[in-house]
């Protein structure tokens, strides 16, 4: 079993839709939960991080963590064509320094 | 603050040649990380520096790979005797001492081994 599972997509939605991106994980030591956005042939860009169960909101983005189910989500409201990218979930245990990434979900928002 | 920079952005080399990549972190960040990313996969950790000390190395970092961070500023990653399996995007990230959860990535160096 892989430590992190992320649906690779591709996911295609119309402009203005609400997008839900998800990851599951198996490592109980993970304490920090991140979402990165990566445009084609660019480096990953940190969108949000959180360390507790519940929701964290930043503009059109909401990160949700359910530690009991080992499940995290990223919601994008009012999606825009500029949101078209690959979204990577990432995890960090308290003692570690390296991030463990999901394989990424490719999102296309159609105008 | 200009962010993390990497040089070169692209490198094409023949199998068996040596290559070296450079990373300049965000200026006040004392932690620096190298990752490797292949097509359709998330980045995989290679190595980590705190200031000039290399504190962690992944088992992915074979003997052909070496990384340095002299004086705790920029870092270099060298691959000796390149193999076709080394073809990937090599990403550098940095963070401050406050949190490894806020790692900021550079644009990457795309290596193609022919």
PDB file of C-alpha atoms in Angstrom:
ATOM      1  CA  UNK A   1       0.000   0.000   0.000  1.00  0.00           C
ATOM      2  CA  UNK A   2       1.328   3.417  -0.969  1.00  0.00           C
ATOM      3  CA  UNK A   3       1.750   5.937   1.823  1.00  0.00           C
ATOM      4  CA  UNK A   4      -0.303   8.527  -0.081  1.00  0.00           C
ATOM      5  CA  UNK A   5      -3.028   7.926  -2.646  1.00  0.00           C
ATOM      6  CA  UNK A   6      -4.246  10.672  -4.961  1.00  0.00           C
ATOM      7  CA  UNK A   7      -6.560  10.283  -7.948  1.00  0.00           C
ATOM      8  CA  UNK A   8      -4.521  11.393 -10.982  1.00  0.00           C
ATOM      9  CA  UNK A   9      -7.561  12.526 -12.958  1.00  0.00           C
ATOM     10  CA  UNK A  10      -7.608  14.186 -15.385  1.00  0.00           C
ATOM     11  CA  UNK A  11     -10.470  16.274 -14.047  1.00  0.00           C
ATOM     12  CA  UNK A  12     -12.254  18.694 -16.368  1.00  0.00           C
ATOM     13  CA  UNK A  13     -14.853  21.189 -15.109  1.00  0.00           C
ATOM     14  CA  UNK A  14     -16.624  24.270 -16.503  1.00  0.00           C
ATOM     15  CA  UNK A  15     -15.637  27.721 -15.310  1.00  0.00           C
ATOM     16  CA  UNK A  16     -17.401  28.647 -12.071  1.00  0.00           C
ATOM     17  CA  UNK A  17     -17.735  25.067 -10.831  1.00  0.00           C
ATOM     18  CA  UNK A  18     -16.745  23.913  -7.356  1.00  0.00           C
ATOM     19  CA  UNK A  19     -13.803  21.539  -7.543  1.00  0.00           C
ATOM     20  CA  UNK A  20     -13.023  18.864  -4.954  1.00  0.00           C
ATOM     21  CA  UNK A  21      -9.557  17.303  -4.847  1.00  0.00           C
ATOM     22  CA  UNK A  22      -8.745  14.512  -2.421  1.00  0.00           C
ATOM     23  CA  UNK A  23      -5.926  12.474  -0.924  1.00  0.00           C
ATOM     24  CA  UNK A  24      -5.823   9.586   1.496  1.00  0.00           C
ATOM     25  CA  UNK A  25      -2.805   8.623   3.571  1.00  0.00           C
ATOM     26  CA  UNK A  26      -1.747   5.748   5.774  1.00  0.00           C
ATOM     27  CA  UNK A  27       1.049   7.224   7.926  1.00  0.00           C
ATOM     28  CA  UNK A  28      -0.333   8.198  11.326  1.00  0.00           C
ATOM     29  CA  UNK A  29       2.826  10.237  11.992  1.00  0.00           C
ATOM     30  CA  UNK A  30       1.845  12.880   9.440  1.00  0.00           C
ATOM     31  CA  UNK A  31       1.088  16.089  11.312  1.00  0.00           C
ATOM     32  CA  UNK A  32       1.217  18.776   8.630  1.00  0.00           C
ATOM     33  CA  UNK A  33      -0.882  18.763   5.484  1.00  0.00           C
ATOM     34  CA  UNK A  34      -0.095  20.876   2.445  1.00  0.00           C
ATOM     35  CA  UNK A  35      -1.510  21.557  -0.983  1.00  0.00           C
ATOM     36  CA  UNK A  36       0.711  22.650  -3.853  1.00  0.00           C
ATOM     37  CA  UNK A  37      -0.250  23.837  -7.332  1.00  0.00           C
ATOM     38  CA  UNK A  38       2.061  23.058 -10.228  1.00  0.00           C
ATOM     39  CA  UNK A  39       1.699  24.570 -13.672  1.00  0.00           C
ATOM     40  CA  UNK A  40       3.141  22.677 -16.610  1.00  0.00           C
ATOM     41  CA  UNK A  41       6.957  22.628 -16.571  1.00  0.00           C
ATOM     42  CA  UNK A  42       7.120  24.821 -13.448  1.00  0.00           C
ATOM     43  CA  UNK A  43       8.002  24.162  -9.820  1.00  0.00           C
ATOM     44  CA  UNK A  44       5.271  23.459  -7.237  1.00  0.00           C
ATOM     45  CA  UNK A  45       3.729  26.516  -5.579  1.00  0.00           C
ATOM     46  CA  UNK A  46       2.560  26.276  -1.954  1.00  0.00           C
ATOM     47  CA  UNK A  47      -1.172  27.041  -1.733  1.00  0.00           C
ATOM     48  CA  UNK A  48      -2.084  26.163   1.827  1.00  0.00           C
ATOM     49  CA  UNK A  49      -0.919  24.232   4.855  1.00  0.00           C
ATOM     50  CA  UNK A  50      -2.675  23.121   8.000  1.00  0.00           C
ATOM     51  CA  UNK A  51      -1.874  20.940  10.984  1.00  0.00           C
ATOM     52  CA  UNK A  52      -5.231  20.276  12.580  1.00  0.00           C
ATOM     53  CA  UNK A  53      -8.434  18.514  11.660  1.00  0.00           C
ATOM     54  CA  UNK A  54     -11.140  20.773  10.302  1.00  0.00           C
ATOM     55  CA  UNK A  55     -11.308  23.436   7.643  1.00  0.00           C
ATOM     56  CA  UNK A  56      -8.974  26.265   6.679  1.00  0.00           C
ATOM     57  CA  UNK A  57     -10.093  28.869   4.187  1.00  0.00           C
ATOM     58  CA  UNK A  58      -8.036  31.211   1.998  1.00  0.00           C
ATOM     59  CA  UNK A  59     -10.000  33.120  -0.599  1.00  0.00           C
ATOM     60  CA  UNK A  60     -11.539  30.665  -3.044  1.00  0.00           C
ATOM     61  CA  UNK A  61      -9.610  27.739  -1.530  1.00  0.00           C
ATOM     62  CA  UNK A  62     -10.631  25.596   1.442  1.00  0.00           C
ATOM     63  CA  UNK A  63      -8.442  22.844   2.856  1.00  0.00           C
ATOM     64  CA  UNK A  64     -10.140  20.142   4.894  1.00  0.00           C
ATOM     65  CA  UNK A  65      -8.437  17.548   7.068  1.00  0.00           C
ATOM     66  CA  UNK A  66     -10.012  14.495   8.688  1.00  0.00           C
ATOM     67  CA  UNK A  67      -7.281  12.805  10.712  1.00  0.00           C
ATOM     68  CA  UNK A  68      -9.576  10.041  11.951  1.00  0.00           C
ATOM     69  CA  UNK A  69     -10.241   8.937   8.369  1.00  0.00           C
ATOM     70  CA  UNK A  70      -6.754   9.909   7.128  1.00  0.00           C
ATOM     71  CA  UNK A  71      -8.340  11.961   4.380  1.00  0.00           C
ATOM     72  CA  UNK A  72      -7.642  15.474   3.164  1.00  0.00           C
ATOM     73  CA  UNK A  73      -9.421  17.605   0.587  1.00  0.00           C
ATOM     74  CA  UNK A  74      -8.964  20.864  -1.267  1.00  0.00           C
ATOM     75  CA  UNK A  75     -12.046  22.705  -2.478  1.00  0.00           C
ATOM     76  CA  UNK A  76     -11.859  25.424  -5.110  1.00  0.00           C
ATOM     77  CA  UNK A  77     -14.893  27.693  -5.405  1.00  0.00           C
ATOM     78  CA  UNK A  78     -15.770  29.682  -8.535  1.00  0.00           C
ATOM     79  CA  UNK A  79     -13.043  27.902 -10.488  1.00  0.00           C
ATOM     80  CA  UNK A  80     -11.238  29.880 -13.169  1.00  0.00           C
ATOM     81  CA  UNK A  81      -9.316  28.794 -16.301  1.00  0.00           C
ATOM     82  CA  UNK A  82      -6.180  30.062 -14.529  1.00  0.00           C
ATOM     83  CA  UNK A  83      -6.724  27.302 -11.919  1.00  0.00           C
ATOM     84  CA  UNK A  84      -5.887  24.735 -14.604  1.00  0.00           C
ATOM     85  CA  UNK A  85      -2.844  22.946 -13.210  1.00  0.00           C
ATOM     86  CA  UNK A  86      -1.747  19.831 -11.354  1.00  0.00           C
ATOM     87  CA  UNK A  87      -2.603  19.847  -7.658  1.00  0.00           C
ATOM     88  CA  UNK A  88      -0.321  17.954  -5.303  1.00  0.00           C
ATOM     89  CA  UNK A  89      -1.090  17.011  -1.734  1.00  0.00           C
ATOM     90  CA  UNK A  90       1.924  16.811   0.565  1.00  0.00           C
ATOM     91  CA  UNK A  91       2.526  15.579   4.083  1.00  0.00           C
ATOM     92  CA  UNK A  92       5.100  16.093   6.810  1.00  0.00           C
ATOM     93  CA  UNK A  93       5.611  14.182  10.026  1.00  0.00           C
ATOM     94  CA  UNK A  94       6.633  16.136  13.090  1.00  0.00           C
ATOM     95  CA  UNK A  95      10.203  14.903  13.209  1.00  0.00           C
ATOM     96  CA  UNK A  96      10.918  14.746   9.505  1.00  0.00           C
ATOM     97  CA  UNK A  97      12.050  17.442   7.136  1.00  0.00           C
ATOM     98  CA  UNK A  98      11.146  15.873   3.801  1.00  0.00           C
ATOM     99  CA  UNK A  99       7.709  16.231   2.296  1.00  0.00           C
ATOM    100  CA  UNK A 100       5.856  13.148   1.067  1.00  0.00           C
ATOM    101  CA  UNK A 101       3.821  13.992  -2.021  1.00  0.00           C
ATOM    102  CA  UNK A 102       0.852  12.475  -3.755  1.00  0.00           C
ATOM    103  CA  UNK A 103       1.165  11.843  -7.478  1.00  0.00           C
ATOM    104  CA  UNK A 104      -0.971  14.883  -8.341  1.00  0.00           C
ATOM    105  CA  UNK A 105      -4.396  15.501  -9.892  1.00  0.00           C
ATOM    106  CA  UNK A 106      -4.471  17.254 -13.258  1.00  0.00           C
ATOM    107  CA  UNK A 107      -7.286  19.839 -13.366  1.00  0.00           C
ATOM    108  CA  UNK A 108      -8.600  21.681 -16.424  1.00  0.00           C
ATOM    109  CA  UNK A 109     -11.146  24.476 -16.027  1.00  0.00           C
ATOM    110  CA  UNK A 110     -12.892  25.136 -19.306  1.00  0.00           C
ATOM    111  CA  UNK A 111     -13.954  28.724 -20.174  1.00  0.00           C
TER     112      UNK A 111
ATOM    113  CA  UNK B   1      12.792  38.545  -2.327  1.00  0.00           C
ATOM    114  CA  UNK B   2      13.205  36.910  -5.692  1.00  0.00           C
ATOM    115  CA  UNK B   3      12.304  33.395  -4.637  1.00  0.00           C
ATOM    116  CA  UNK B   4      14.282  30.204  -5.180  1.00  0.00           C
ATOM    117  CA  UNK B   5      16.284  30.171  -8.404  1.00  0.00           C
ATOM    118  CA  UNK B   6      17.831  27.227 -10.233  1.00  0.00           C
ATOM    119  CA  UNK B   7      20.345  27.016 -13.026  1.00  0.00           C
ATOM    120  CA  UNK B   8      20.292  25.744 -15.695  1.00  0.00           C
ATOM    121  CA  UNK B   9      16.597  25.360 -16.450  1.00  0.00           C
ATOM    122  CA  UNK B  10      17.236  22.648 -19.016  1.00  0.00           C
ATOM    123  CA  UNK B  11      20.153  20.302 -19.522  1.00  0.00           C
ATOM    124  CA  UNK B  12      20.609  17.697 -22.235  1.00  0.00           C
ATOM    125  CA  UNK B  13      23.553  15.374 -21.793  1.00  0.00           C
ATOM    126  CA  UNK B  14      24.844  12.107 -23.156  1.00  0.00           C
ATOM    127  CA  UNK B  15      24.863   8.995 -21.019  1.00  0.00           C
ATOM    128  CA  UNK B  16      28.045   8.731 -18.992  1.00  0.00           C
ATOM    129  CA  UNK B  17      28.663  12.471 -18.708  1.00  0.00           C
ATOM    130  CA  UNK B  18      28.710  14.399 -15.445  1.00  0.00           C
ATOM    131  CA  UNK B  19      26.274  17.239 -14.791  1.00  0.00           C
ATOM    132  CA  UNK B  20      26.010  19.859 -12.049  1.00  0.00           C
ATOM    133  CA  UNK B  21      22.985  21.910 -11.073  1.00  0.00           C
ATOM    134  CA  UNK B  22      22.870  25.003  -8.893  1.00  0.00           C
ATOM    135  CA  UNK B  23      20.199  26.255  -6.489  1.00  0.00           C
ATOM    136  CA  UNK B  24      20.019  29.670  -4.829  1.00  0.00           C
ATOM    137  CA  UNK B  25      17.505  29.620  -1.953  1.00  0.00           C
ATOM    138  CA  UNK B  26      15.480  32.498  -0.575  1.00  0.00           C
ATOM    139  CA  UNK B  27      18.083  34.626   1.150  1.00  0.00           C
ATOM    140  CA  UNK B  28      16.972  34.285   4.783  1.00  0.00           C
ATOM    141  CA  UNK B  29      16.199  30.561   4.556  1.00  0.00           C
ATOM    142  CA  UNK B  30      18.678  28.287   6.309  1.00  0.00           C
ATOM    143  CA  UNK B  31      17.105  25.009   5.158  1.00  0.00           C
ATOM    144  CA  UNK B  32      17.508  23.681   1.642  1.00  0.00           C
ATOM    145  CA  UNK B  33      16.060  20.564   0.022  1.00  0.00           C
ATOM    146  CA  UNK B  34      16.530  18.689  -3.242  1.00  0.00           C
ATOM    147  CA  UNK B  35      13.737  16.650  -4.815  1.00  0.00           C
ATOM    148  CA  UNK B  36      13.389  14.718  -8.055  1.00  0.00           C
ATOM    149  CA  UNK B  37      10.176  14.551 -10.069  1.00  0.00           C
ATOM    150  CA  UNK B  38       9.405  12.248 -12.978  1.00  0.00           C
ATOM    151  CA  UNK B  39       6.482  12.604 -15.365  1.00  0.00           C
ATOM    152  CA  UNK B  40       3.127  11.961 -13.732  1.00  0.00           C
ATOM    153  CA  UNK B  41       4.576  11.646 -10.241  1.00  0.00           C
ATOM    154  CA  UNK B  42       4.947  13.932  -7.270  1.00  0.00           C
ATOM    155  CA  UNK B  43       8.395  15.130  -6.177  1.00  0.00           C
ATOM    156  CA  UNK B  44      10.525  12.623  -4.269  1.00  0.00           C
ATOM    157  CA  UNK B  45      12.928  13.739  -1.572  1.00  0.00           C
ATOM    158  CA  UNK B  46      16.661  13.436  -2.251  1.00  0.00           C
ATOM    159  CA  UNK B  47      18.529  15.358   0.438  1.00  0.00           C
ATOM    160  CA  UNK B  48      18.293  18.127   3.036  1.00  0.00           C
ATOM    161  CA  UNK B  49      20.698  20.763   4.343  1.00  0.00           C
ATOM    162  CA  UNK B  50      20.496  22.892   7.430  1.00  0.00           C
ATOM    163  CA  UNK B  51      22.961  25.695   6.839  1.00  0.00           C
ATOM    164  CA  UNK B  52      26.028  23.931   5.411  1.00  0.00           C
ATOM    165  CA  UNK B  53      25.368  20.564   7.055  1.00  0.00           C
ATOM    166  CA  UNK B  54      23.809  17.778   5.003  1.00  0.00           C
ATOM    167  CA  UNK B  55      21.524  16.165   7.570  1.00  0.00           C
ATOM    168  CA  UNK B  56      19.417  13.724   5.576  1.00  0.00           C
ATOM    169  CA  UNK B  57      19.885  11.687   2.413  1.00  0.00           C
ATOM    170  CA  UNK B  58      17.326   9.498   0.706  1.00  0.00           C
ATOM    171  CA  UNK B  59      18.140   5.991  -0.432  1.00  0.00           C
ATOM    172  CA  UNK B  60      17.348   7.405  -3.892  1.00  0.00           C
ATOM    173  CA  UNK B  61      20.626   9.320  -3.678  1.00  0.00           C
ATOM    174  CA  UNK B  62      23.031   6.733  -5.068  1.00  0.00           C
ATOM    175  CA  UNK B  63      26.819   7.023  -4.934  1.00  0.00           C
ATOM    176  CA  UNK B  64      26.735   8.812  -8.275  1.00  0.00           C
ATOM    177  CA  UNK B  65      24.912  11.748  -6.687  1.00  0.00           C
ATOM    178  CA  UNK B  66      26.579  14.314  -4.469  1.00  0.00           C
ATOM    179  CA  UNK B  67      25.259  17.550  -3.048  1.00  0.00           C
ATOM    180  CA  UNK B  68      27.022  20.409  -1.328  1.00  0.00           C
ATOM    181  CA  UNK B  69      26.082  23.660   0.303  1.00  0.00           C
ATOM    182  CA  UNK B  70      29.304  25.554   1.034  1.00  0.00           C
ATOM    183  CA  UNK B  71      28.918  28.409   3.508  1.00  0.00           C
ATOM    184  CA  UNK B  72      25.225  27.638   3.884  1.00  0.00           C
ATOM    185  CA  UNK B  73      24.195  29.705   0.879  1.00  0.00           C
ATOM    186  CA  UNK B  74      23.734  28.220  -2.604  1.00  0.00           C
ATOM    187  CA  UNK B  75      23.781  24.475  -3.194  1.00  0.00           C
ATOM    188  CA  UNK B  76      24.987  22.253  -6.007  1.00  0.00           C
ATOM    189  CA  UNK B  77      23.810  18.800  -7.008  1.00  0.00           C
ATOM    190  CA  UNK B  78      26.190  16.749  -9.136  1.00  0.00           C
ATOM    191  CA  UNK B  79      25.345  13.547 -10.967  1.00  0.00           C
ATOM    192  CA  UNK B  80      28.308  11.522 -12.183  1.00  0.00           C
ATOM    193  CA  UNK B  81      28.173   9.000 -15.048  1.00  0.00           C
ATOM    194  CA  UNK B  82      24.597   9.893 -15.916  1.00  0.00           C
ATOM    195  CA  UNK B  83      22.161   7.160 -16.900  1.00  0.00           C
ATOM    196  CA  UNK B  84      18.936   7.417 -18.883  1.00  0.00           C
ATOM    197  CA  UNK B  85      17.002   6.738 -15.688  1.00  0.00           C
ATOM    198  CA  UNK B  86      18.339  10.001 -14.287  1.00  0.00           C
ATOM    199  CA  UNK B  87      16.145  11.940 -16.723  1.00  0.00           C
ATOM    200  CA  UNK B  88      13.779  13.943 -14.532  1.00  0.00           C
ATOM    201  CA  UNK B  89      13.015  17.376 -13.158  1.00  0.00           C
ATOM    202  CA  UNK B  90      15.332  18.254 -10.273  1.00  0.00           C
ATOM    203  CA  UNK B  91      13.676  20.629  -7.846  1.00  0.00           C
ATOM    204  CA  UNK B  92      15.207  22.702  -5.088  1.00  0.00           C
ATOM    205  CA  UNK B  93      13.209  24.098  -2.176  1.00  0.00           C
ATOM    206  CA  UNK B  94      14.032  26.203   0.853  1.00  0.00           C
ATOM    207  CA  UNK B  95      12.425  27.014   4.168  1.00  0.00           C
ATOM    208  CA  UNK B  96      13.165  29.089   7.222  1.00  0.00           C
ATOM    209  CA  UNK B  97      14.028  27.595  10.579  1.00  0.00           C
ATOM    210  CA  UNK B  98      10.446  28.098  11.685  1.00  0.00           C
ATOM    211  CA  UNK B  99       8.788  25.426   9.628  1.00  0.00           C
ATOM    212  CA  UNK B 100       9.689  22.662   7.194  1.00  0.00           C
ATOM    213  CA  UNK B 101       6.019  22.694   6.247  1.00  0.00           C
ATOM    214  CA  UNK B 102       6.541  25.946   4.353  1.00  0.00           C
ATOM    215  CA  UNK B 103       8.897  24.793   1.645  1.00  0.00           C
ATOM    216  CA  UNK B 104       9.140  27.080  -1.364  1.00  0.00           C
ATOM    217  CA  UNK B 105      10.223  25.520  -4.609  1.00  0.00           C
ATOM    218  CA  UNK B 106      12.292  26.802  -7.462  1.00  0.00           C
ATOM    219  CA  UNK B 107      11.390  26.353 -11.141  1.00  0.00           C
ATOM    220  CA  UNK B 108      13.451  23.174 -11.438  1.00  0.00           C
ATOM    221  CA  UNK B 109      16.147  21.893 -13.778  1.00  0.00           C
ATOM    222  CA  UNK B 110      14.874  19.503 -16.418  1.00  0.00           C
ATOM    223  CA  UNK B 111      17.536  16.879 -17.217  1.00  0.00           C
ATOM    224  CA  UNK B 112      17.401  14.752 -20.334  1.00  0.00           C
ATOM    225  CA  UNK B 113      19.970  11.978 -20.695  1.00  0.00           C
ATOM    226  CA  UNK B 114      20.293  10.652 -24.252  1.00  0.00           C
TER     227      UNK B 114
END
